[in-house]
PDB file of C-alpha atoms in Angstrom:
ATOM      1  CA  MET M 118      36.418   4.475  20.292  1.00 71.00           C
ATOM      2  CA  ASN M 119      33.703   6.463  17.778  1.00 93.00           C
ATOM      3  CA  ALA M 120      30.859   7.134  17.898  1.00 91.00           C
ATOM      4  CA  ALA M 121      29.348   4.871  15.306  1.00 87.00           C
ATOM      5  CA  ALA M 122      31.426   2.075  16.564  1.00 90.00           C
ATOM      6  CA  LEU M 123      30.122   2.296  20.639  1.00 93.00           C
ATOM      7  CA  ILE M 124      27.057   2.068  19.373  1.00 94.00           C
ATOM      8  CA  SER M 125      27.188  -0.477  16.476  1.00 94.00           C
ATOM      9  CA  THR M 126      28.860  -3.043  18.762  1.00 94.00           C
ATOM     10  CA  ALA M 127      26.729  -1.945  21.952  1.00 94.00           C
ATOM     11  CA  PHE M 128      29.307  -0.651  23.777  1.00 93.00           C
ATOM     12  CA  GLY M 129      31.464  -2.970  22.593  1.00 91.00           C
ATOM     13  CA  ILE M 130      28.993  -6.139  23.124  1.00 93.00           C
ATOM     14  CA  GLY M 131      29.818  -7.406  20.203  1.00 89.00           C
ATOM     15  CA  ARG M 132      33.191  -8.013  21.046  1.00 92.00           C
ATOM     16  CA  SER M 133      32.558 -10.750  23.457  1.00 91.00           C
ATOM     17  CA  PRO M 134      34.528 -13.373  21.459  1.00 90.00           C
ATOM     18  CA  VAL M 135      31.083 -15.916  21.676  1.00 90.00           C
ATOM     19  CA  ALA M 136      28.470 -15.612  20.734  1.00 93.00           C
ATOM     20  CA  PRO M 137      28.173 -11.787  20.251  1.00 94.00           C
ATOM     21  CA  GLY M 138      24.531 -11.993  18.920  1.00 93.00           C
ATOM     22  CA  THR M 139      23.644 -13.551  21.880  1.00 95.00           C
ATOM     23  CA  VAL M 140      25.060 -11.869  23.951  1.00 96.00           C
ATOM     24  CA  ALA M 141      23.757  -8.698  23.379  1.00 97.00           C
ATOM     25  CA  SER M 142      19.766  -9.886  23.637  1.00 97.00           C
ATOM     26  CA  ALA M 143      20.614 -11.071  26.713  1.00 97.00           C
ATOM     27  CA  VAL M 144      21.607  -8.365  27.838  1.00 97.00           C
ATOM     28  CA  ALA M 145      19.512  -6.101  26.319  1.00 98.00           C
ATOM     29  CA  LEU M 146      16.689  -8.151  27.836  1.00 98.00           C
ATOM     30  CA  PRO M 147      17.277  -6.454  31.669  1.00 98.00           C
ATOM     31  CA  ILE M 148      16.872  -3.285  30.127  1.00 98.00           C
ATOM     32  CA  ALA M 149      13.854  -3.899  28.190  1.00 98.00           C
ATOM     33  CA  TRP M 150      12.120  -5.275  31.404  1.00 98.00           C
ATOM     34  CA  VAL M 151      12.873  -2.258  33.408  1.00 98.00           C
ATOM     35  CA  VAL M 152      11.569   0.508  29.987  1.00 98.00           C
ATOM     36  CA  GLN M 153       8.597  -2.152  29.945  1.00 98.00           C
ATOM     37  CA  ILE M 154       7.927  -1.486  33.900  1.00 98.00           C
ATOM     38  CA  TYR M 155       8.818   2.009  34.417  1.00 98.00           C
ATOM     39  CA  LEU M 156       7.788   3.598  31.109  1.00 98.00           C
ATOM     40  CA  GLY M 157       5.281   1.066  29.280  1.00 98.00           C
ATOM     41  CA  SER M 158       4.848  -1.690  26.242  1.00 97.00           C
ATOM     42  CA  ILE M 159       4.762   1.630  23.573  1.00 98.00           C
ATOM     43  CA  ALA M 160       8.166   2.653  24.910  1.00 98.00           C
ATOM     44  CA  LEU M 161       9.816   0.167  24.268  1.00 98.00           C
ATOM     45  CA  ALA M 162       9.003  -0.050  20.694  1.00 98.00           C
ATOM     46  CA  VAL M 163       9.454   3.324  20.212  1.00 98.00           C
ATOM     47  CA  LEU M 164      12.794   3.277  22.029  1.00 98.00           C
ATOM     48  CA  ALA M 165      13.680  -0.273  19.334  1.00 98.00           C
ATOM     49  CA  LEU M 166      12.762   2.019  16.747  1.00 97.00           C
ATOM     50  CA  VAL M 167      15.024   4.798  17.706  1.00 97.00           C
ATOM     51  CA  MET M 168      17.903   2.425  18.051  1.00 97.00           C
ATOM     52  CA  PHE M 169      17.346   0.852  14.659  1.00 97.00           C
ATOM     53  CA  GLY M 170      17.352   4.475  12.933  1.00 96.00           C
ATOM     54  CA  ALA M 171      20.945   4.952  15.175  1.00 96.00           C
ATOM     55  CA  GLY M 172      22.228   1.083  14.248  1.00 96.00           C
ATOM     56  CA  VAL M 173      21.145   1.902  10.871  1.00 96.00           C
ATOM     57  CA  TRP M 174      24.016   5.173  10.279  1.00 97.00           C
ATOM     58  CA  ALA M 175      26.046   3.736  12.971  1.00 96.00           C
ATOM     59  CA  SER M 176      26.528  -0.106  11.646  1.00 95.00           C
ATOM     60  CA  ALA M 177      26.871   1.460   8.560  1.00 94.00           C
ATOM     61  CA  VAL M 178      29.602   3.524   9.058  1.00 95.00           C
ATOM     62  CA  TYR M 179      31.305   0.762  10.975  1.00 94.00           C
ATOM     63  CA  ALA M 180      31.277  -1.636   7.789  1.00 92.00           C
ATOM     64  CA  ARG M 181      32.410   1.124   5.868  1.00 93.00           C
ATOM     65  CA  ASP M 182      35.423   1.366   8.479  1.00 91.00           C
ATOM     66  CA  THR M 183      35.982  -1.463   8.240  1.00 90.00           C
ATOM     67  CA  GLY M 184      36.446  -2.903   4.842  1.00 85.00           C
ATOM     68  CA  ASN M 185      33.225  -5.704   6.228  1.00 83.00           C
ATOM     69  CA  ASP M 186      29.451  -5.471   5.044  1.00 83.00           C
ATOM     70  CA  ASP M 187      28.296  -7.427   8.415  1.00 84.00           C
ATOM     71  CA  PRO M 188      30.565  -7.053  10.699  1.00 85.00           C
ATOM     72  CA  SER M 189      29.965  -9.896  13.528  1.00 87.00           C
ATOM     73  CA  GLU M 190      30.340  -7.330  16.299  1.00 91.00           C
ATOM     74  CA  CYS M 191      27.602  -4.940  14.492  1.00 93.00           C
ATOM     75  CA  VAL M 192      24.790  -6.288  17.475  1.00 95.00           C
ATOM     76  CA  ILE M 193      23.022  -2.639  17.858  1.00 97.00           C
ATOM     77  CA  ASP M 194      20.569  -4.928  15.525  1.00 96.00           C
ATOM     78  CA  GLU M 195      20.174  -7.493  17.765  1.00 97.00           C
ATOM     79  CA  VAL M 196      19.030  -5.211  20.884  1.00 98.00           C
ATOM     80  CA  ALA M 197      16.793  -3.486  18.887  1.00 98.00           C
ATOM     81  CA  GLY M 198      14.805  -6.415  17.677  1.00 98.00           C
ATOM     82  CA  GLN M 199      15.098  -8.075  20.805  1.00 98.00           C
ATOM     83  CA  TRP M 200      13.622  -4.801  22.708  1.00 98.00           C
ATOM     84  CA  LEU M 201      10.736  -5.032  19.753  1.00 98.00           C
ATOM     85  CA  ALA M 202      10.391  -8.290  20.667  1.00 98.00           C
ATOM     86  CA  CYS M 203       9.843  -7.884  24.354  1.00 98.00           C
ATOM     87  CA  ALA M 204       7.660  -4.901  23.527  1.00 98.00           C
ATOM     88  CA  PHE M 205       4.842  -7.439  22.186  1.00 97.00           C
ATOM     89  CA  GLY M 206       3.576  -8.916  25.476  1.00 95.00           C
ATOM     90  CA  PRO M 207       3.560  -8.580  28.876  1.00 96.00           C
ATOM     91  CA  VAL M 208       6.150  -7.999  31.718  1.00 95.00           C
ATOM     92  CA  SER M 209       7.281 -11.987  32.667  1.00 96.00           C
ATOM     93  CA  ILE M 210      10.160 -14.616  33.037  1.00 96.00           C
ATOM     94  CA  ILE M 211       8.232 -16.796  30.596  1.00 96.00           C
ATOM     95  CA  SER M 212       7.013 -14.091  28.169  1.00 97.00           C
ATOM     96  CA  TYR M 213      10.793 -12.623  28.182  1.00 98.00           C
ATOM     97  CA  VAL M 214      11.615 -15.868  27.738  1.00 98.00           C
ATOM     98  CA  LEU M 215       9.913 -16.787  24.737  1.00 98.00           C
ATOM     99  CA  ALA M 216      11.089 -13.470  23.266  1.00 98.00           C
ATOM    100  CA  PHE M 217      14.418 -14.149  23.182  1.00 98.00           C
ATOM    101  CA  ALA M 218      14.022 -17.851  21.863  1.00 98.00           C
ATOM    102  CA  LEU M 219      11.678 -16.813  19.316  1.00 98.00           C
ATOM    103  CA  PHE M 220      13.992 -13.754  18.326  1.00 97.00           C
ATOM    104  CA  ARG M 221      17.047 -15.726  17.998  1.00 97.00           C
ATOM    105  CA  LEU M 222      15.232 -18.919  16.184  1.00 96.00           C
ATOM    106  CA  PHE M 223      14.175 -15.837  13.178  1.00 96.00           C
ATOM    107  CA  ASP M 224      17.655 -14.351  13.378  1.00 93.00           C
ATOM    108  CA  ILE M 225      20.128 -17.703  13.084  1.00 93.00           C
ATOM    109  CA  SER M 226      17.809 -19.030  10.674  1.00 92.00           C
ATOM    110  CA  LYS M 227      17.129 -16.054   8.767  1.00 92.00           C
ATOM    111  CA  ILE M 228      13.469 -17.873   7.523  1.00 92.00           C
ATOM    112  CA  TRP M 229      11.643 -15.646   4.355  1.00 95.00           C
ATOM    113  CA  PRO M 230      10.903 -12.097   5.586  1.00 94.00           C
ATOM    114  CA  VAL M 231      13.904 -11.794   7.610  1.00 85.00           C
ATOM    115  CA  SER M 232      16.305 -13.513   4.509  1.00 82.00           C
ATOM    116  CA  TRP M 233      14.694 -10.848   2.622  1.00 90.00           C
ATOM    117  CA  GLY M 234      15.668  -7.923   5.673  1.00 75.00           C
ATOM    118  CA  GLU M 235      18.910  -9.297   5.444  1.00 79.00           C
ATOM    119  CA  ALA M 236      19.649  -9.010   1.697  1.00 83.00           C
ATOM    120  CA  GLN M 237      19.852  -5.610   1.815  1.00 88.00           C
ATOM    121  CA  ARG M 238      22.120  -3.406   1.401  1.00 86.00           C
ATOM    122  CA  GLY M 239      24.451  -0.996   4.235  1.00 89.00           C
ATOM    123  CA  GLY M 240      23.291  -0.482   7.419  1.00 91.00           C
ATOM    124  CA  LEU M 241      19.683  -1.887   7.072  1.00 91.00           C
ATOM    125  CA  GLY M 242      20.358  -4.466   5.645  1.00 90.00           C
ATOM    126  CA  ILE M 243      22.155  -4.992   8.932  1.00 92.00           C
ATOM    127  CA  MET M 244      19.751  -3.855  11.467  1.00 94.00           C
ATOM    128  CA  LEU M 245      16.018  -4.896   9.268  1.00 93.00           C
ATOM    129  CA  ASP M 246      16.383  -8.220   9.841  1.00 95.00           C
ATOM    130  CA  ASP M 247      16.886  -8.052  13.154  1.00 96.00           C
ATOM    131  CA  LEU M 248      13.152  -5.565  13.250  1.00 96.00           C
ATOM    132  CA  ILE M 249      11.753  -8.176  11.207  1.00 96.00           C
ATOM    133  CA  ALA M 250      12.924 -10.947  13.488  1.00 97.00           C
ATOM    134  CA  GLY M 251      11.531  -9.193  15.896  1.00 98.00           C
ATOM    135  CA  ALA M 252       8.531  -7.953  14.557  1.00 97.00           C
ATOM    136  CA  MET M 253       7.834 -11.763  14.149  1.00 97.00           C
ATOM    137  CA  ALA M 254       9.047 -13.312  17.447  1.00 98.00           C
ATOM    138  CA  GLY M 255       7.019 -10.128  18.891  1.00 98.00           C
ATOM    139  CA  ILE M 256       3.067 -11.500  17.639  1.00 97.00           C
ATOM    140  CA  ILE M 257       3.649 -14.685  18.587  1.00 97.00           C
ATOM    141  CA  VAL M 258       4.297 -13.819  22.134  1.00 98.00           C
ATOM    142  CA  ALA M 259       0.253 -11.198  21.487  1.00 97.00           C
ATOM    143  CA  VAL M 260      -0.975 -14.060  19.737  1.00 97.00           C
ATOM    144  CA  VAL M 261       0.293 -16.613  22.449  1.00 96.00           C
ATOM    145  CA  HIS M 262      -0.551 -14.273  25.856  1.00 95.00           C
ATOM    146  CA  ASN M 263      -3.898 -13.150  23.864  1.00 92.00           C
ATOM    147  CA  ALA M 264      -5.175 -17.067  24.005  1.00 92.00           C
ATOM    148  CA  GLY M 265      -4.120 -16.914  27.652  1.00 85.00           C
ATOM    149  CA  LEU M 266      -0.989 -19.254  27.057  1.00 82.00           C
ATOM    150  CA  ILE M 267       1.362 -16.781  28.929  1.00 78.00           C
TER     151      ILE M 267
END
């Protein structure tokens, strides 16, 4: 497996036979937890953006190599989006469950502006919808947290 395939499939997680995007989002959570505890929320957000950049390249290469515009096994977008969603809130089970649920809801439903991101071409289109979904989820988590509800 080449570097683009390793990155775009999140080291093979995208080859999960059932719900690869959801599996990738779930696997991203404990990594986010550790990064956020030891390095902070800003570091987690920066890591999500670095992963986004790497994912744009890797997903474009993988999509070209497979001849598929948006291969379901490209799940690095879920990892980056989930990390961004978690970066907005505190390190707590309730915050992470809410970030996960909202991120998956927005990613799957493709409500605007997530649908706009998905309409972009190439690796950017593969990655951008999930980054937008992650930002939307994260903003809601931050609002709920700042309201004292979590």
